[in-house]
Short mmCIF file of C-alpha atoms in Angstrom, two decimals:
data_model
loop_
_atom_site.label_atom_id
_atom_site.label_comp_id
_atom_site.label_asym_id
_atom_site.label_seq_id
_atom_site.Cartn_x
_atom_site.Cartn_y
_atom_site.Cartn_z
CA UNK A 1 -7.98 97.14 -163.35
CA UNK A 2 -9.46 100.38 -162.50
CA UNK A 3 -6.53 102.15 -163.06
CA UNK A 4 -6.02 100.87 -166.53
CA UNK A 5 -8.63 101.46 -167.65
CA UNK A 6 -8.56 105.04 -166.63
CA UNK A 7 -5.09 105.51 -169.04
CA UNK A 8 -6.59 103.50 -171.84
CA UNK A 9 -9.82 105.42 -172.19
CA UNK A 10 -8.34 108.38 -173.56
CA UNK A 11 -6.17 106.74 -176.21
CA UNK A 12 -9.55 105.09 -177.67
CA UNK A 13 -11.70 107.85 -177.07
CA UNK A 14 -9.39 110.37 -179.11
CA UNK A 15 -8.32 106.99 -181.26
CA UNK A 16 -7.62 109.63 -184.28
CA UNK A 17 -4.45 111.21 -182.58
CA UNK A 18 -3.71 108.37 -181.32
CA UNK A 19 -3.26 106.08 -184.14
CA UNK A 20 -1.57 108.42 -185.93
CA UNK A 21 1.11 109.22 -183.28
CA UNK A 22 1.08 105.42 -182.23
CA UNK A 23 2.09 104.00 -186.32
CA UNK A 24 4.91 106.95 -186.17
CA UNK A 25 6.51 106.16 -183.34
CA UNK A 26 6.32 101.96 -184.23
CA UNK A 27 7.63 102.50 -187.83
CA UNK A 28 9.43 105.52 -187.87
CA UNK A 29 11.39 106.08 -184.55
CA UNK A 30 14.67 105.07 -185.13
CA UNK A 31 14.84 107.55 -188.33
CA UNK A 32 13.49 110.58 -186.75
CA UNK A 33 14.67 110.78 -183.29
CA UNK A 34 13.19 114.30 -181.88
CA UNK A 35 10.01 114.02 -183.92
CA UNK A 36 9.21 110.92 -182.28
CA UNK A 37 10.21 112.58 -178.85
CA UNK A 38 7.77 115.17 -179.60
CA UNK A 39 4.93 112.65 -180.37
CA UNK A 40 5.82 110.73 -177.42
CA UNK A 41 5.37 113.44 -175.11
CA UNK A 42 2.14 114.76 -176.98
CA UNK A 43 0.36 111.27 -176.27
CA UNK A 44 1.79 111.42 -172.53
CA UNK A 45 0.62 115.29 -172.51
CA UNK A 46 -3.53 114.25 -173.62
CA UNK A 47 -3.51 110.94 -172.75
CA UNK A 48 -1.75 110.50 -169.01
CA UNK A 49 -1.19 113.95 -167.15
CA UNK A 50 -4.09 115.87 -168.55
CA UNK A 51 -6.86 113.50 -167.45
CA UNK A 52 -4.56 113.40 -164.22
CA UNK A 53 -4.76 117.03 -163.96
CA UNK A 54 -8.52 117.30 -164.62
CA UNK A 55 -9.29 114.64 -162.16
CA UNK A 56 -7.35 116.30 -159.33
CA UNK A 57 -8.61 119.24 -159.56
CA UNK A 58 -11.70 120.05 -159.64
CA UNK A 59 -11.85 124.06 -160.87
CA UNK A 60 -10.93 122.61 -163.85
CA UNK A 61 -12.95 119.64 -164.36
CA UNK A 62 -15.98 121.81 -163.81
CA UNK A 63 -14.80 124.19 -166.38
CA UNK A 64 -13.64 121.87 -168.87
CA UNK A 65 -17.26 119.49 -168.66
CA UNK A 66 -17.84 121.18 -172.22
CA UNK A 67 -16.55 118.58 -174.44
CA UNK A 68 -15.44 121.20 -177.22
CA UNK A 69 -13.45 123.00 -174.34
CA UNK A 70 -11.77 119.41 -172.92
CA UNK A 71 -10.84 118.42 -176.29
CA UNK A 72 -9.30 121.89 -176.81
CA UNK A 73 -7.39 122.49 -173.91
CA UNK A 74 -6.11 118.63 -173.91
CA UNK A 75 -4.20 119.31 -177.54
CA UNK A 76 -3.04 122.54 -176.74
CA UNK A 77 -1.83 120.52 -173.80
CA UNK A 78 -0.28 117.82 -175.61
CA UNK A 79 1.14 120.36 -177.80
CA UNK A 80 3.01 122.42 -174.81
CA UNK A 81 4.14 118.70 -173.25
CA UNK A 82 5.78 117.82 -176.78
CA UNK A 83 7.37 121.05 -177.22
CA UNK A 84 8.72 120.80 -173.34
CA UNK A 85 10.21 116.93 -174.14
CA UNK A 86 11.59 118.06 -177.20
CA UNK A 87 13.79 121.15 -175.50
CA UNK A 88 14.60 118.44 -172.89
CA UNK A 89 15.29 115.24 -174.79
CA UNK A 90 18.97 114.72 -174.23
CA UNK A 91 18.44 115.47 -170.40
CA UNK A 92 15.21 112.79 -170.31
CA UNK A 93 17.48 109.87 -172.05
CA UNK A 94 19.79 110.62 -169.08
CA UNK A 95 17.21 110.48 -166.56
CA UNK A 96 15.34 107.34 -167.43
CA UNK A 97 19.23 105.38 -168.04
CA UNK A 98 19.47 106.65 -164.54
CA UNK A 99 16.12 106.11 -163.09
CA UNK A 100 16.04 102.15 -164.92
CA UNK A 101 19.43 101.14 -164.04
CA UNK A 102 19.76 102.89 -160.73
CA UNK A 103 16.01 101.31 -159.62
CA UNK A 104 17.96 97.98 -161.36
CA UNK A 105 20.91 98.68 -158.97
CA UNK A 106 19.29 99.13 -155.82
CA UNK A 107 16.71 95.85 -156.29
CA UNK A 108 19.99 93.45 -156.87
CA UNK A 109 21.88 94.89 -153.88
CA UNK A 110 18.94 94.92 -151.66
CA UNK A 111 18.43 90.57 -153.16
CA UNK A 112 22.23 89.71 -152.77
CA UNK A 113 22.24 91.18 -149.25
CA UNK A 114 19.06 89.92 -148.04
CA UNK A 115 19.72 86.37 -150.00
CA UNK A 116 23.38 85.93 -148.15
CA UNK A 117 22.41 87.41 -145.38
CA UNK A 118 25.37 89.56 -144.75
CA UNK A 119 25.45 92.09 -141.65
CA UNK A 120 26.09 95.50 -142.57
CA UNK A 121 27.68 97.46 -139.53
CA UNK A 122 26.01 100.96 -141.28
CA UNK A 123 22.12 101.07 -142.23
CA UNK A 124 21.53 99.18 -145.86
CA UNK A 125 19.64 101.70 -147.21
CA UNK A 126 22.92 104.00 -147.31
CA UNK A 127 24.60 100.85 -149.53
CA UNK A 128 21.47 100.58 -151.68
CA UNK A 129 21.20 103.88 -152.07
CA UNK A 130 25.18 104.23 -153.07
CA UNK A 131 25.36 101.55 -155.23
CA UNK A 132 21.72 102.68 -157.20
CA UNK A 133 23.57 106.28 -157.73
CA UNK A 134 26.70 104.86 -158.72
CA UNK A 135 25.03 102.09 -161.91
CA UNK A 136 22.16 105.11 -162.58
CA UNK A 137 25.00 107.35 -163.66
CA UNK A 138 26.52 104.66 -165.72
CA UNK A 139 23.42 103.86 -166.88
CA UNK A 140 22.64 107.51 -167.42
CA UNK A 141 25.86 107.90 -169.31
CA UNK A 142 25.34 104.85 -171.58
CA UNK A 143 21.62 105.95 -172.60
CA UNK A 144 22.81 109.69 -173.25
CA UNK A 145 25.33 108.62 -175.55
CA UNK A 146 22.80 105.75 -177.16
CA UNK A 147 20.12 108.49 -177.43
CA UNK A 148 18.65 107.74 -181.11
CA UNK A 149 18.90 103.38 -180.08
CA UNK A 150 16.97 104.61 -176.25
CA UNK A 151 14.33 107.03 -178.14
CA UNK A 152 13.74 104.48 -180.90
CA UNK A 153 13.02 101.52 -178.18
CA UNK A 154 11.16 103.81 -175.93
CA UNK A 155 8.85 104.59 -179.04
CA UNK A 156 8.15 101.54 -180.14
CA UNK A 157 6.99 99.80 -177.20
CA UNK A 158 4.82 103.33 -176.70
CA UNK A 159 3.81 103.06 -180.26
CA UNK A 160 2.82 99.47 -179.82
CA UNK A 161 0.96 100.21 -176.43
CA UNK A 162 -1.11 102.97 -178.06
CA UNK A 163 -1.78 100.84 -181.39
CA UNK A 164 -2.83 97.99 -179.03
CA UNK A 165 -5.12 99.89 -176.43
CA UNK A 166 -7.07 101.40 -179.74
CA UNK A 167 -7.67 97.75 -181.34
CA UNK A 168 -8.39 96.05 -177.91
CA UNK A 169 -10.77 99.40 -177.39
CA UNK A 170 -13.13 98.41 -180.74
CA UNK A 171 -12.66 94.86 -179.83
CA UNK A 172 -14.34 95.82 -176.51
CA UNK A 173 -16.27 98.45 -178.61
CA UNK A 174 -14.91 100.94 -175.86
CA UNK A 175 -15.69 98.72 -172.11
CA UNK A 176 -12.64 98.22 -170.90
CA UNK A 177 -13.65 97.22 -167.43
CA UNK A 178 -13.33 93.75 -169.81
CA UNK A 179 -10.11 94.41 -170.01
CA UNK A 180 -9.14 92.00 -166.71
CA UNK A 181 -10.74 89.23 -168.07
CA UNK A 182 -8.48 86.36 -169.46
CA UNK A 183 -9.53 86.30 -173.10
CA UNK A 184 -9.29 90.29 -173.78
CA UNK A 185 -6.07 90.87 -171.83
CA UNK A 186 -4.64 87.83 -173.82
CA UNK A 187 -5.98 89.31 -176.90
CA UNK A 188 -3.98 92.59 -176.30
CA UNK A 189 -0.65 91.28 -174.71
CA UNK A 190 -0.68 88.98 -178.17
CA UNK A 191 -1.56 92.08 -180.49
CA UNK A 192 1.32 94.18 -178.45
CA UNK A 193 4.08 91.70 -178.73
CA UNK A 194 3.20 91.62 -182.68
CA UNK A 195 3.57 95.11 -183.04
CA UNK A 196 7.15 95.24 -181.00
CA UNK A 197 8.21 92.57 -182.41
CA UNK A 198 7.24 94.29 -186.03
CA UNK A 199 8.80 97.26 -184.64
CA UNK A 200 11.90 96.31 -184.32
CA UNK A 201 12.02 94.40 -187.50
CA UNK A 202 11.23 97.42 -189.26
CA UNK A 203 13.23 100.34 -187.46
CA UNK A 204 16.78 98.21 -186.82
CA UNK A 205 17.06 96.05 -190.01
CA UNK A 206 18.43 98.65 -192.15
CA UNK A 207 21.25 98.34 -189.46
CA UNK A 208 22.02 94.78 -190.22
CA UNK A 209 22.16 95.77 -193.92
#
C-alpha cells in the first residue's frame, strides 16, 4: 500500500496539527460548521495536495529540501486551501451530493442494464450518463440544503481518519509500509470505527434531546 502510505506519512510526521484539527472536526463539527470546513481543507491543503505538488514537480522539491522551508510553505499552504474551502463551502456540499449520488446513479444503471440485459437502440453511456446528471442534481440539491448534517459527517469520518493514521503511526512508531499487514490494518480499521462511531454519539445526540 504504497500509496497509503504516502497520504498517511504526513499526518504522523506533522502529528501536532494534525491531532488538533483531527479531535475538532470528530467532536465539534456539527456545532461549528465553517470552522470545521476550514480545518478540513487545511489538513487536505498540508497533508494531500502539497506533498502532491512537491512530488510532481520537481523546482520545488529541490527548493523546498530545507525542512524549515517545507514545513513553512506547507502551512501557509494549508492556510490558503482553508481559506479557499471556506469562501466555497456551500458550492463544495453541492458538488460532492452531486459527485456521490451522480457516481451512485450511473453504477446502478450501468448493474440493472447489464444484469437484465436490456438492448439499448442509442449507446449506454448516453443513459448512464443522463440518469448520473439527473440523481447528482438531486443529490446536489439535498446536500446543499443539509449543509451543517453533510459538513458534520464529512468531518467526522476525516477527523476519525486523521486521529487513526496518528495512533496507528506510534503504534508502527512511524513504518507504515506495516500498514498492509493483517494485524496493523485491523488495529486501525478497529480504532477508526471507534472514533466514528464516538463521533456521532457526541455531535448528533443533542438532536435526540
Amino acid at each position: 500500500m504504497v500509496e497509503l502510505e504516502h497520504y498517511l506519512r504526513p499526518l504522523f510526521d506533522y502529528w501536532y496539527y494534525s491531532l488538533i484539527a483531527g479531535i475538532f472536526l470528530l467532536f465539534a463539527a456539527k456545532f461549528v460548521e465553517k470552522l470545521s470546513v476550514a480545518i478540513f481543507g487545511f489538513i487536505i491543503g498540508i497533508n494531500i495536495l502539497f506533498p502532491a505538488i512537491v512530488e510532481r514537480v520537481p523546482q520545488i522539491k529541490e527548493w523546498l529540501s530545507n525542512p524549515t522551508y517545507y514545513q513553512i510553505s506547507m502551512v501557509v499552504f494549508g492556510v490558503i486551501t482553508a481559506a479557499v474551502l471556506y469562501a466555497i463551502y456551500k458550492s463544495i456540499t453541492f458538488i460532492f451530493g452531486f459527485l456521490v449520488v451522480g457516481a451512485l446513479g450511473y453504477y446502478i444503471a450501468n448493474f440493472i442494464i447489464g444484469y437484465f440485459g436490456i438492448t439499448l437502440s442509442f449507446e449506454p453511456l448516453y443513459l448512464y450518463a443522463g440518469v448520473a446528471i439527473v440523481l447528482g442534481i438531486f443529490g446536489g440539491i439535498v446536500t446543499y440544503k443539509k449543509s451543517a448534517e453533510v459538513i458534520g459527517i464529512l468531518s467526522i469520518l476525516v477527523g476519525a481518519g486523521t486521529i487513526s493514521a496518528v495512533i496507528i503511526g506510534f503504534i508502527l512508531k512511524g513504518d507504515f509500509s506495516k500498514i498492509d499487514e493483517p494485524l496493523f490494518s485491523s488495529i486501525a480499521i478497529v480504532i477508526f470505527l471507534i472514533l466514528v462511531v464516538l463521533g456521532f454519539v457526541i455531535n448528533f445526540k443533542k438532536k435526540k434531546e
